mmCIF file of N, CA, C and O in Angstrom:
data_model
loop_
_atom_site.group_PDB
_atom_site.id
_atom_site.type_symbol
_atom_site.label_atom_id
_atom_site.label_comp_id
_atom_site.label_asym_id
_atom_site.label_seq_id
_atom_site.Cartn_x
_atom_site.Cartn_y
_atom_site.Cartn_z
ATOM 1 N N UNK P 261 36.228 4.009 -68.876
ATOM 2 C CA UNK P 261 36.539 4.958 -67.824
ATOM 3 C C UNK P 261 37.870 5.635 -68.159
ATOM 4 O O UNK P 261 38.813 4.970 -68.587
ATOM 5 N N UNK P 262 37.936 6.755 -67.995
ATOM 6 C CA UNK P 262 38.847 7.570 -68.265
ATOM 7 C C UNK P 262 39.851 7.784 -67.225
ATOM 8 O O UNK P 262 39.478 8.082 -66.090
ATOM 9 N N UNK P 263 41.566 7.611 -67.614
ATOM 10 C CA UNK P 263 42.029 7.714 -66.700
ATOM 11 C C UNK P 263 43.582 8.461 -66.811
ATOM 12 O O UNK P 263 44.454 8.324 -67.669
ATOM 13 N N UNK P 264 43.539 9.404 -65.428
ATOM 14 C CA UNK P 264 43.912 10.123 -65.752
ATOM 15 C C UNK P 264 45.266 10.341 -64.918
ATOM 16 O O UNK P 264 45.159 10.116 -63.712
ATOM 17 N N UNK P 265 46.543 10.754 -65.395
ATOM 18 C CA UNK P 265 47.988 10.952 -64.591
ATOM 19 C C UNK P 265 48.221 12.151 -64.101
ATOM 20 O O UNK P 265 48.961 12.870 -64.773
ATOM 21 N N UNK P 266 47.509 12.846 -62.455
ATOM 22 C CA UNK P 266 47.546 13.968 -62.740
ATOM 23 C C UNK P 266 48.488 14.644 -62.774
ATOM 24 O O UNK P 266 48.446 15.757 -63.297
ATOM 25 N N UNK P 267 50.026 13.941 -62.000
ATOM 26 C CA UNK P 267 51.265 14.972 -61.979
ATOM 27 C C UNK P 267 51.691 15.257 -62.917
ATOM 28 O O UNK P 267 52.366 16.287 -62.904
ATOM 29 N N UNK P 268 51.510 14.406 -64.417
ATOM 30 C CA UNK P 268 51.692 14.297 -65.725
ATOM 31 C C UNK P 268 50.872 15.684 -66.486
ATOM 32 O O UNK P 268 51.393 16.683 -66.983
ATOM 33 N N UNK P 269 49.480 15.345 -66.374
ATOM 34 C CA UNK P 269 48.506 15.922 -66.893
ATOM 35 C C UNK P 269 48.128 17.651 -66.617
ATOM 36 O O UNK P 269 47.780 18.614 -67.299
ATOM 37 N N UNK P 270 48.459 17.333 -65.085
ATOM 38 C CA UNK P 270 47.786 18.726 -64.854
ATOM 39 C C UNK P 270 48.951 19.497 -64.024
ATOM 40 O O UNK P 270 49.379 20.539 -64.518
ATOM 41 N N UNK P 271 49.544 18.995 -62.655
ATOM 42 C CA UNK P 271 50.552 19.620 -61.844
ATOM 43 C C UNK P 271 51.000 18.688 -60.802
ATOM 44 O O UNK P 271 50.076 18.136 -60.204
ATOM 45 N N UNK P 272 52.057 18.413 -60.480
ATOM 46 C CA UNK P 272 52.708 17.766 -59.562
ATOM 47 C C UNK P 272 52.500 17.815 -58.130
ATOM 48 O O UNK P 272 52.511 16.814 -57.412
ATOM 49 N N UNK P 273 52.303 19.037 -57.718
ATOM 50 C CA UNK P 273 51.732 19.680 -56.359
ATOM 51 C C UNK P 273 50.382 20.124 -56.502
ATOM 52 O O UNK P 273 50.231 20.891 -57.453
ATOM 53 N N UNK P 274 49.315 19.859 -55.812
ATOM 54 C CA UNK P 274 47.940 19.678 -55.594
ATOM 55 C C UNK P 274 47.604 21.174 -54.602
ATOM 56 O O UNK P 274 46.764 21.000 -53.719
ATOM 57 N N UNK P 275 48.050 22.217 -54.683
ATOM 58 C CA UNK P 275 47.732 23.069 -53.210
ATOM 59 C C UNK P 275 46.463 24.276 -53.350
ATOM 60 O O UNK P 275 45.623 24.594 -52.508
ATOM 61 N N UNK P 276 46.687 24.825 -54.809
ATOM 62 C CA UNK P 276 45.841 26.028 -54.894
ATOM 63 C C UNK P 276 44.322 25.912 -54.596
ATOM 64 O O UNK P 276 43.752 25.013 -55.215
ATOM 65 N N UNK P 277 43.541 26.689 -53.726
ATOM 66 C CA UNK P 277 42.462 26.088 -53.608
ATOM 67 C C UNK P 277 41.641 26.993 -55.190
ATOM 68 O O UNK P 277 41.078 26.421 -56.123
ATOM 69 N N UNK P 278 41.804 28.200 -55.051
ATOM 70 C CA UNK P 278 41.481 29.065 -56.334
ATOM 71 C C UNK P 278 42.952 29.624 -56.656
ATOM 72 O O UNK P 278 44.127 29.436 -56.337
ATOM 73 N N UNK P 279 42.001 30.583 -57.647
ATOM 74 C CA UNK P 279 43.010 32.024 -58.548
ATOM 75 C C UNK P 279 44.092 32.879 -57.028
ATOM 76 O O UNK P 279 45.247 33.303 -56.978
ATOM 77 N N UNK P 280 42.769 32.779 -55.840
ATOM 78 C CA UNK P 280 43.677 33.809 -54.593
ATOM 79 C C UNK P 280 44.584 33.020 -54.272
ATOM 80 O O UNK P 280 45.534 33.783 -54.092
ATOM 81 N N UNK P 281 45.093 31.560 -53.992
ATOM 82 C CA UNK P 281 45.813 30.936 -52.913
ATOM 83 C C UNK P 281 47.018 31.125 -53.627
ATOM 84 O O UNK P 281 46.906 31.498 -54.795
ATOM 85 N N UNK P 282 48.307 30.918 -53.094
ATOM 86 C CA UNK P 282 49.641 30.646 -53.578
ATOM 87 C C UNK P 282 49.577 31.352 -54.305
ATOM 88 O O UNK P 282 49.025 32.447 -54.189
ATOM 89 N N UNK P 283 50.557 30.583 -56.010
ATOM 90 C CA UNK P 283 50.529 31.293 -57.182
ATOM 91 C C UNK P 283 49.077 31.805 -57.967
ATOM 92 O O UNK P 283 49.142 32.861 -58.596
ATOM 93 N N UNK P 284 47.952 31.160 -57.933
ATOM 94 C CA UNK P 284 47.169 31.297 -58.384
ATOM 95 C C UNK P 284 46.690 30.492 -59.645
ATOM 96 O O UNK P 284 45.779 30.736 -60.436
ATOM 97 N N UNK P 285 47.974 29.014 -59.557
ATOM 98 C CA UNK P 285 48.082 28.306 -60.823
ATOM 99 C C UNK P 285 47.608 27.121 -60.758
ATOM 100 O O UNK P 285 47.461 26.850 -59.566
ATOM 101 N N UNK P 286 47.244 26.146 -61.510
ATOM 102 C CA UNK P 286 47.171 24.929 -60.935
ATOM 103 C C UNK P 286 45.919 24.771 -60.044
ATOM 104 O O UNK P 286 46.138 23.979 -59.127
ATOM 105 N N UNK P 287 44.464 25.374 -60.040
ATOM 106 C CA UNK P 287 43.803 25.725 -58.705
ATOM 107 C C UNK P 287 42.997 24.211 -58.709
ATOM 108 O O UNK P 287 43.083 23.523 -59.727
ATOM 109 N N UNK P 288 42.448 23.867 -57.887
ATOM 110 C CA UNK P 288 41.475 22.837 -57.619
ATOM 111 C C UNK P 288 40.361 23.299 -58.132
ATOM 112 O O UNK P 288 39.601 22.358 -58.359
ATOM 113 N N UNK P 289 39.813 24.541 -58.485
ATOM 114 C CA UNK P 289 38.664 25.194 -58.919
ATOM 115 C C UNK P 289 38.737 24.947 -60.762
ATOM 116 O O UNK P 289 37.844 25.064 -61.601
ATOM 117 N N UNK P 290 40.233 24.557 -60.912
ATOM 118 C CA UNK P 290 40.488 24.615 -62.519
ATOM 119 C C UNK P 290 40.421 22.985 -62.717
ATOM 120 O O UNK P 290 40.032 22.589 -63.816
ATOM 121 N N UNK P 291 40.718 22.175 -61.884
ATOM 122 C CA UNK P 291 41.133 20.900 -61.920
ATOM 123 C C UNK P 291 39.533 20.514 -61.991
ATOM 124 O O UNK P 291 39.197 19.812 -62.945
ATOM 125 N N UNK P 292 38.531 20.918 -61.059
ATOM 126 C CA UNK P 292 37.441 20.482 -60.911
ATOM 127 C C UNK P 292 36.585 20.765 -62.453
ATOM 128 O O UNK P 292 35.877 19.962 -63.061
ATOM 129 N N UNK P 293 36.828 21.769 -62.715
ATOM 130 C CA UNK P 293 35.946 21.897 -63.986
ATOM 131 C C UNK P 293 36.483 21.533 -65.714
ATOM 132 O O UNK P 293 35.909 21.494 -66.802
ATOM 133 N N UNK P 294 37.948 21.302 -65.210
ATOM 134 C CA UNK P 294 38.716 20.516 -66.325
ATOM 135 C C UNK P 294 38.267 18.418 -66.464
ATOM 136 O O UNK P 294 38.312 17.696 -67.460
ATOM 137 N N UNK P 295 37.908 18.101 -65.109
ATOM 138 C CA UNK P 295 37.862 16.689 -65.242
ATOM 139 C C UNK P 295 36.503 16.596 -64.917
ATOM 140 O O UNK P 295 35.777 16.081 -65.768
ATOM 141 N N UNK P 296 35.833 17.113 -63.513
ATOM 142 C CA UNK P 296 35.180 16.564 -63.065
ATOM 143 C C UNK P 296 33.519 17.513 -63.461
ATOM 144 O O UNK P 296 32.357 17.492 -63.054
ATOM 145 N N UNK P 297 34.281 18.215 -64.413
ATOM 146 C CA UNK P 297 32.210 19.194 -64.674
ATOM 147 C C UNK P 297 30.917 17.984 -65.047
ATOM 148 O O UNK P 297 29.720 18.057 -64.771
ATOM 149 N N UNK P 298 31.442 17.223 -65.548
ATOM 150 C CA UNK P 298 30.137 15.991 -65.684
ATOM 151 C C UNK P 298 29.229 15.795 -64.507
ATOM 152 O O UNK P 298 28.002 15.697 -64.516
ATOM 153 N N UNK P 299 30.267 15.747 -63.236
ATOM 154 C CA UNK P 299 29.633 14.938 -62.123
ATOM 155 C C UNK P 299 29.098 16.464 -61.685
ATOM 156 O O UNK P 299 28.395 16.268 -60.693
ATOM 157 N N UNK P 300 29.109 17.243 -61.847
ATOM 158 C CA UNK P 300 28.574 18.697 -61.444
ATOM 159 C C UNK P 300 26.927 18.901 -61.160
ATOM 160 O O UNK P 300 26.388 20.002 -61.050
ATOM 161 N N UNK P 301 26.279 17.664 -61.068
ATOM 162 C CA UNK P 301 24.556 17.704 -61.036
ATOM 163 C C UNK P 301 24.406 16.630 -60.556
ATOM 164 O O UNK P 301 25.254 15.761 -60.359
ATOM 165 N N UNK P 302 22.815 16.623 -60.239
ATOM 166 C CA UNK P 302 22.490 15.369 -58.792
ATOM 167 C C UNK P 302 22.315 14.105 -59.558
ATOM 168 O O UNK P 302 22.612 12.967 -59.193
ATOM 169 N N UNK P 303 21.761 14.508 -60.727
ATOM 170 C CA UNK P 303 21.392 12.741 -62.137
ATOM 171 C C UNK P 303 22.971 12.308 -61.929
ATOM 172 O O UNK P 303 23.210 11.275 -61.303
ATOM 173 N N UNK P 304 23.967 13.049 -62.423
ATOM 174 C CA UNK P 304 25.457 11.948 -62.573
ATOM 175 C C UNK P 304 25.682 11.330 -61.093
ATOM 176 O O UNK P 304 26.831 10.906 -60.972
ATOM 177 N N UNK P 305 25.114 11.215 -60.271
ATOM 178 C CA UNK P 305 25.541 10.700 -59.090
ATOM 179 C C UNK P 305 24.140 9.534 -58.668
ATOM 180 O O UNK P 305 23.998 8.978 -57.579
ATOM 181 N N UNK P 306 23.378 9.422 -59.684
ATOM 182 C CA UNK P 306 22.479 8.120 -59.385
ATOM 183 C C UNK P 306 22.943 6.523 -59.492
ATOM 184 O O UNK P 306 22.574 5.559 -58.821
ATOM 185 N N UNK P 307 23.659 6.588 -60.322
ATOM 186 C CA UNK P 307 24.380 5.354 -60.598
ATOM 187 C C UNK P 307 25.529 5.047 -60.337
ATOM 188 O O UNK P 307 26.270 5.702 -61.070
ATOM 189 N N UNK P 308 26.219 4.243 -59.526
ATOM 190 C CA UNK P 308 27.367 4.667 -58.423
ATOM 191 C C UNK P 308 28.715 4.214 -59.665
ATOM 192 O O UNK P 308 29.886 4.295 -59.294
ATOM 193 N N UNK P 309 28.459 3.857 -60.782
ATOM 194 C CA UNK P 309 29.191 3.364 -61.717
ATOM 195 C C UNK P 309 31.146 4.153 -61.584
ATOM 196 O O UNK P 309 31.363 5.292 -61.172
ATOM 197 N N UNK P 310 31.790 3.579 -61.855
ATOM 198 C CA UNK P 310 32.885 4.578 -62.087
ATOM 199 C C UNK P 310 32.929 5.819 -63.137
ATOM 200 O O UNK P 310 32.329 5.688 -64.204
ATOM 201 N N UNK P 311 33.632 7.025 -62.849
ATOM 202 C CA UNK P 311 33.484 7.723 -64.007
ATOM 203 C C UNK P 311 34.771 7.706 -64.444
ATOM 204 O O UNK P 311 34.947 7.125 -65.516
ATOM 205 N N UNK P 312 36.017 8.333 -63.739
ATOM 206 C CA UNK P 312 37.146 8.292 -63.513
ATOM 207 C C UNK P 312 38.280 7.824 -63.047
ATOM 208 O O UNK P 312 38.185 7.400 -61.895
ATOM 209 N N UNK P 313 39.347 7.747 -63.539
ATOM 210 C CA UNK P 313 40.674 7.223 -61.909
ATOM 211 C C UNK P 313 41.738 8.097 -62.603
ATOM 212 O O UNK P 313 42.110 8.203 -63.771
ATOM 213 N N UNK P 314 42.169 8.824 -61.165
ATOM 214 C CA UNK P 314 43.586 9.598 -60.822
ATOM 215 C C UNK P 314 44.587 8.850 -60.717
ATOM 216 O O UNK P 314 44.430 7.927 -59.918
ATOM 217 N N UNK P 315 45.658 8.908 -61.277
ATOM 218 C CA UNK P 315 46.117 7.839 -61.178
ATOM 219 C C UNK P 315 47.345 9.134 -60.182
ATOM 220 O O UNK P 315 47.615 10.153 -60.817
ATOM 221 N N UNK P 316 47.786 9.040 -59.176
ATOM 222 C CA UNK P 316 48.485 9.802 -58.387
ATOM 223 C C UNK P 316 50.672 9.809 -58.197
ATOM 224 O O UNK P 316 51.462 10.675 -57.822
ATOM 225 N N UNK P 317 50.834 8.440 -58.669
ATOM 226 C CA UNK P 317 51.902 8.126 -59.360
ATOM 227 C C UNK P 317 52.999 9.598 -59.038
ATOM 228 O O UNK P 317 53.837 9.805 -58.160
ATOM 229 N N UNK P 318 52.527 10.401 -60.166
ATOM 230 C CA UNK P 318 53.582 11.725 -60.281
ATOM 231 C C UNK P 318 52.755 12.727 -59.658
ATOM 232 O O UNK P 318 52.021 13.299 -60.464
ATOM 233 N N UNK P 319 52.664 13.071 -58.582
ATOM 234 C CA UNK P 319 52.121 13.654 -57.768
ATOM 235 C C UNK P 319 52.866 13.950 -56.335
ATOM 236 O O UNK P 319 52.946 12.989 -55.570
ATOM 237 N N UNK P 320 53.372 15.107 -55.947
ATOM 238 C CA UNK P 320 54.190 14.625 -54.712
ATOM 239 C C UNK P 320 53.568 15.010 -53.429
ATOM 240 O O UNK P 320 54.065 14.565 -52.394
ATOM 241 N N UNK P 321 52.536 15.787 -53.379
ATOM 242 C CA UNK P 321 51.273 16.424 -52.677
ATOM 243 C C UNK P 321 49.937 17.389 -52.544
ATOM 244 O O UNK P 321 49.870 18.566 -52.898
ATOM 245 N N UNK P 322 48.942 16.635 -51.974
ATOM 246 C CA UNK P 322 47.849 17.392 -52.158
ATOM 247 C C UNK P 322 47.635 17.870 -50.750
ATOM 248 O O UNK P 322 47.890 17.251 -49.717
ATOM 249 N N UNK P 323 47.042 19.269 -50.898
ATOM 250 C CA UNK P 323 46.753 19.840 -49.596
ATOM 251 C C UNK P 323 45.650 19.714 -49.597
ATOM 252 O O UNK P 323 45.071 19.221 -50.565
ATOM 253 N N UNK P 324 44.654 20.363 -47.873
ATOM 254 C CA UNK P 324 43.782 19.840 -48.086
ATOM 255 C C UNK P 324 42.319 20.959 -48.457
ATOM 256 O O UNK P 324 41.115 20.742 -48.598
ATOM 257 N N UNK P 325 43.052 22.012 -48.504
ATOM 258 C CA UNK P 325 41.902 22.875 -49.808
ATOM 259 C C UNK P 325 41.774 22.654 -50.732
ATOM 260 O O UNK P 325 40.695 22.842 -51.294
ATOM 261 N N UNK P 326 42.912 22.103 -51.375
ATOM 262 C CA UNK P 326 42.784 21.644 -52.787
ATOM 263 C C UNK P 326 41.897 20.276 -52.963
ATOM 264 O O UNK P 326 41.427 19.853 -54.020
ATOM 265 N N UNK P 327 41.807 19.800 -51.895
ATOM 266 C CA UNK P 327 41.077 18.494 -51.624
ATOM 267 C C UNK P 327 39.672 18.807 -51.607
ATOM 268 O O UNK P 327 38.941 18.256 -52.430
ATOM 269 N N UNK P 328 39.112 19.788 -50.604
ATOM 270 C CA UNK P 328 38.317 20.105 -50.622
ATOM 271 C C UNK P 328 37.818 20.767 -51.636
ATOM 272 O O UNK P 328 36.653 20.374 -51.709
ATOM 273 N N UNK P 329 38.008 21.549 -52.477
ATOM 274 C CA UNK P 329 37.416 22.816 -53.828
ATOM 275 C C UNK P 329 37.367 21.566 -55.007
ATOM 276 O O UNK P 329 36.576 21.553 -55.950
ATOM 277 N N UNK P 330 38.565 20.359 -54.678
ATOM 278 C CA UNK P 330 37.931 19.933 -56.010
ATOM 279 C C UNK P 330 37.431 18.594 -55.531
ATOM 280 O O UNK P 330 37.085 18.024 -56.565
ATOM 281 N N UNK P 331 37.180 17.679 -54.369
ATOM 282 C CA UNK P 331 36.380 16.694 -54.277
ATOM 283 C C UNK P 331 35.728 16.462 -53.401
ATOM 284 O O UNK P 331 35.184 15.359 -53.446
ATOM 285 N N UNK P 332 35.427 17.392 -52.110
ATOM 286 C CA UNK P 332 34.181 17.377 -51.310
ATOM 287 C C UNK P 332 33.066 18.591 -52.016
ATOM 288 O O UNK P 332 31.856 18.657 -51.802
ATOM 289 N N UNK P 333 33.722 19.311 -52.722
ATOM 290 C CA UNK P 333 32.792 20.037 -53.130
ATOM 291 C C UNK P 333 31.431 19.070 -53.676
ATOM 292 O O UNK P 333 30.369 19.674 -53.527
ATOM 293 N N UNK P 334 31.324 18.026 -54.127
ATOM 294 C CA UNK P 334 31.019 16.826 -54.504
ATOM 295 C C UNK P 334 29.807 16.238 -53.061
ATOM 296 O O UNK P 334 28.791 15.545 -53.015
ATOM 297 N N UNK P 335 30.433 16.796 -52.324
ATOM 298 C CA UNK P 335 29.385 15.543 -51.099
ATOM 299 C C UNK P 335 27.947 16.303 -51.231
ATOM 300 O O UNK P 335 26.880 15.776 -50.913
ATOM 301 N N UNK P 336 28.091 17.667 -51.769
ATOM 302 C CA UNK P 336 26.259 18.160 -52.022
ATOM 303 C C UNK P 336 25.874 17.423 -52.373
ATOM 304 O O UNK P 336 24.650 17.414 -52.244
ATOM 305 N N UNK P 337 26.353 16.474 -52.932
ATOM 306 C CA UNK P 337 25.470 15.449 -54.212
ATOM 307 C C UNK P 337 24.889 13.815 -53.639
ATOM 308 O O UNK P 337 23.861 13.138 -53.653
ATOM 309 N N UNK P 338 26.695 13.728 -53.021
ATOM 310 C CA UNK P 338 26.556 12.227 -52.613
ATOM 311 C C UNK P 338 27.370 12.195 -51.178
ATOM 312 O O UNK P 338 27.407 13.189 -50.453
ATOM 313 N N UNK P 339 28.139 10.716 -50.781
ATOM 314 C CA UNK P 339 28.409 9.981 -49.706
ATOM 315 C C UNK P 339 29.836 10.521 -50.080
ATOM 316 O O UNK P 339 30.061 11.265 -51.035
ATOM 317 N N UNK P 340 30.666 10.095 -49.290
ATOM 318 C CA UNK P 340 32.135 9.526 -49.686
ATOM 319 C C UNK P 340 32.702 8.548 -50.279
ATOM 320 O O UNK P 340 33.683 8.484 -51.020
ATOM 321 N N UNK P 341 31.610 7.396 -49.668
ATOM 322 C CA UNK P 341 32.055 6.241 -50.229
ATOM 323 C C UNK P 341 31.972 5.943 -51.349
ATOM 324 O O UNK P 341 32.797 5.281 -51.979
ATOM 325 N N UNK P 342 30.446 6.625 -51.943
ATOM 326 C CA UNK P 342 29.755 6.450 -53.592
ATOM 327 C C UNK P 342 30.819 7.564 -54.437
ATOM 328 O O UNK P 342 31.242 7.101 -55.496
ATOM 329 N N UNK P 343 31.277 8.914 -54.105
ATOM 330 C CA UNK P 343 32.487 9.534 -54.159
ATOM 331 C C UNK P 343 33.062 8.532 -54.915
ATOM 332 O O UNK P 343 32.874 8.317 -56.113
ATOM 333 N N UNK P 344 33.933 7.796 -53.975
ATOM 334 C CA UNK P 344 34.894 6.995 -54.123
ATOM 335 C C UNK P 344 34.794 5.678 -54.876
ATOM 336 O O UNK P 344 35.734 4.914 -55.099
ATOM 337 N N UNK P 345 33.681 5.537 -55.193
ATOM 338 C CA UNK P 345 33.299 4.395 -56.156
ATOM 339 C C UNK P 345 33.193 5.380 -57.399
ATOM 340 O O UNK P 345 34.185 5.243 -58.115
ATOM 341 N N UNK P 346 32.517 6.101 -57.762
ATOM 342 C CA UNK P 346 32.429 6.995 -58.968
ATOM 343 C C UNK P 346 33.928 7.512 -59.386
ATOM 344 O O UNK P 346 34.202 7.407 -60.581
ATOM 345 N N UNK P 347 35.061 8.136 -58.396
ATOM 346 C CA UNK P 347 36.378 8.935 -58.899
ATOM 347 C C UNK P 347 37.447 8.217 -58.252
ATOM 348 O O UNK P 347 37.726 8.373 -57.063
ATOM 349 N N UNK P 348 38.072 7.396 -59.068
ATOM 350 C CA UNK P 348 38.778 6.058 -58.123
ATOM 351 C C UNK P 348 40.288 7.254 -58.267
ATOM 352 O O UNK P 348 40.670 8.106 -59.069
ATOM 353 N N UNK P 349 40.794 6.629 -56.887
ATOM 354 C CA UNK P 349 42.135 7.174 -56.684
ATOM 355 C C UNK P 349 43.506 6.152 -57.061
ATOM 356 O O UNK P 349 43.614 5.220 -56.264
ATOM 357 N N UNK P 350 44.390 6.186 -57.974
ATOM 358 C CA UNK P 350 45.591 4.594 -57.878
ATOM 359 C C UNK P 350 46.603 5.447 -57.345
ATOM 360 O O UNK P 350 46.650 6.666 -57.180
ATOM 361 N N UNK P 351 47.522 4.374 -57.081
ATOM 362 C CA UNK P 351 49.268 4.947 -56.945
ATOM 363 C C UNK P 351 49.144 6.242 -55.621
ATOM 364 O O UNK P 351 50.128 6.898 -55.276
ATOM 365 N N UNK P 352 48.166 6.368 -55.192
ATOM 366 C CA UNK P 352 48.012 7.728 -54.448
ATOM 367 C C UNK P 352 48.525 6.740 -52.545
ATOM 368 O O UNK P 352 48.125 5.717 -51.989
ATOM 369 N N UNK P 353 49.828 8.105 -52.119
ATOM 370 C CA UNK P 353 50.404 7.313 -50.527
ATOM 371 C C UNK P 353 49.106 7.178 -50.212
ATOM 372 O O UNK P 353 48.057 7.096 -50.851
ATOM 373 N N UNK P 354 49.595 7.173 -48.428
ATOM 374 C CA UNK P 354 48.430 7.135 -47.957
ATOM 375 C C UNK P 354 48.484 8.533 -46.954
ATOM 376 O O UNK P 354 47.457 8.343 -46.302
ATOM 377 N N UNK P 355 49.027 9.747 -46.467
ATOM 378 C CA UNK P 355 48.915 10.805 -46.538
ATOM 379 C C UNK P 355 48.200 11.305 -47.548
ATOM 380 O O UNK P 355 47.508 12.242 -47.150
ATOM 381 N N UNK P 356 48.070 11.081 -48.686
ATOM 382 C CA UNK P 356 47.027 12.012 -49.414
ATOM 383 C C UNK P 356 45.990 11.481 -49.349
ATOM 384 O O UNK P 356 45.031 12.252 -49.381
ATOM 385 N N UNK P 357 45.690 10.053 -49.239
ATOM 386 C CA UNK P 357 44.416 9.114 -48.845
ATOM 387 C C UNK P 357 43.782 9.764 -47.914
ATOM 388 O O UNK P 357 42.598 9.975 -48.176
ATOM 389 N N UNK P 358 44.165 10.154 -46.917
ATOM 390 C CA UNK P 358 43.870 10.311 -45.599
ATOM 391 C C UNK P 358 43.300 11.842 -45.624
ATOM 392 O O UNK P 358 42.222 12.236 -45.178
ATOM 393 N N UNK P 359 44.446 12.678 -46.347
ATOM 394 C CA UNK P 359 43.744 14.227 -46.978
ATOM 395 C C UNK P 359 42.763 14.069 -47.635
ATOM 396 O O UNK P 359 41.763 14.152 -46.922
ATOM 397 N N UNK P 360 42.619 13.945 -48.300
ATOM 398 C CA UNK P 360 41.231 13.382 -49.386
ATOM 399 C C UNK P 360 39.933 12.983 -48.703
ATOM 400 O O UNK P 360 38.803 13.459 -48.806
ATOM 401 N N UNK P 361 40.630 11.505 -47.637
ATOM 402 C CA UNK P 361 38.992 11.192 -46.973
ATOM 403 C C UNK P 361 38.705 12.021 -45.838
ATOM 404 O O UNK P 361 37.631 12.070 -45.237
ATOM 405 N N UNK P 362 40.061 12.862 -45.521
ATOM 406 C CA UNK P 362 39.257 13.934 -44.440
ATOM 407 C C UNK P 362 38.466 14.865 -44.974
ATOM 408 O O UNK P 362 37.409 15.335 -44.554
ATOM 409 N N UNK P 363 39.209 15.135 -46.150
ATOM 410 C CA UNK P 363 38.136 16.484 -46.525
ATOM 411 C C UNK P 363 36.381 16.308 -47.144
ATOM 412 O O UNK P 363 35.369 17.006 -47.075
ATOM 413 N N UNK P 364 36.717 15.040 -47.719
ATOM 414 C CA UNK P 364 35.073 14.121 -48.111
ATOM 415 C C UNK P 364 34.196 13.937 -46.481
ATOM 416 O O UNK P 364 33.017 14.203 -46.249
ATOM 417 N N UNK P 365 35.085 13.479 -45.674
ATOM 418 C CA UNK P 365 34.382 13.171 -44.401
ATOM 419 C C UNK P 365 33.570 14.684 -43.810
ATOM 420 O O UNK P 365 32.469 14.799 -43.271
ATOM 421 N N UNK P 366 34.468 15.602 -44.111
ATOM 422 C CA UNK P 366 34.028 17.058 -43.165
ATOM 423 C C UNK P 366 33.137 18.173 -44.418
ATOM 424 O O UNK P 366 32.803 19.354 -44.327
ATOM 425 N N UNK P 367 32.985 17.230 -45.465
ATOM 426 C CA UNK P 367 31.993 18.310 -46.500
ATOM 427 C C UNK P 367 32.998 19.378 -47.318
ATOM 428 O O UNK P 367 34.211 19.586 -47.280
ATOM 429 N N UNK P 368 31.957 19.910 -48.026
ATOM 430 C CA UNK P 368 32.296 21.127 -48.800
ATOM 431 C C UNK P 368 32.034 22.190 -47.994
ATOM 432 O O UNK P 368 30.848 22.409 -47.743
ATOM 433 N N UNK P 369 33.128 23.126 -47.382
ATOM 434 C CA UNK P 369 33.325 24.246 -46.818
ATOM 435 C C UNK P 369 34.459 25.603 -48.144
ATOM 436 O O UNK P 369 35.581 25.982 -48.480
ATOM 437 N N UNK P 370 33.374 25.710 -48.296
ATOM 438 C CA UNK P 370 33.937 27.537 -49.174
ATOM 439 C C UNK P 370 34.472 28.145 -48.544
ATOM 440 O O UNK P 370 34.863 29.245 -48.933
#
C-alpha cells in the first residue's frame, strides 16, 4: 500500500476545489486524479482491501470542497466506511476527520 505525505507531496493547505476556486493551484480535482484515478470505476471498489494512506502530518487544513471534489466524489461507487477502509487517513486532527466524514456522509455534490 502506498503511502503518501500530502503536505510534503502535494500542498500544505487542502482548499481548491478546481482551476476556478482561490488560486487555482493545488485543486482537489488535481489531487484526485494524481493519487486516486485507480479507484475511478465500480471493479476497484469490490474488494474493500486498502489502496492508500494520507498520511496528514504536514498538512495544516482541508476545506470542505476540497474534501468533497477529491473524496466523496467516490461515494458513486461505495459507502464511507468501505471509503475509509480502501483510503486510510494517519496523523490527520480531528477537525479535518470530521471535514472529510462530513463530506463522505452528504455525497458528491458538483
Amino acid at each position: 500500500m502506498e503511502k503518501i505525505d500530502v503536505g510534503e507531496e502535494f500542498y500544505y493547505r487542502l482548499a481548491n476545489r478546481n482551476n476556478l476556486q482561490g488560486n487555482g493551484k493545488h485543486t482537489a480535482e488535481s489531487f484526485r486524479k494524481k493519487y486516486l484515478q485507480a479507484l475511478d470505476n465500480e471493479e476497484a471498489w469490490e474488494e474493500e482491501l486498502s489502496y492508500i494512506t494520507f498520511d496528514f502530518k504536514n498538512v495544516k487544513r482541508i476545506g470542505p470542497s476540497f474534501a468533497n471534489e477529491a473524496f466523496a466524489y467516490f461515494m458513486k461507487y461505495t459507502d464511507p466506511e468501505t471509503f475509509l477502509k480502501k483510503v486510510v487517513f494517519i496523523n490527520i486532527d480531528e477537525v479535518d476527520k470530521k471535514i472529510i466524514r462530513k463530506e463522505l456522509d452528504s455525497g458528491y455534490k458538483r
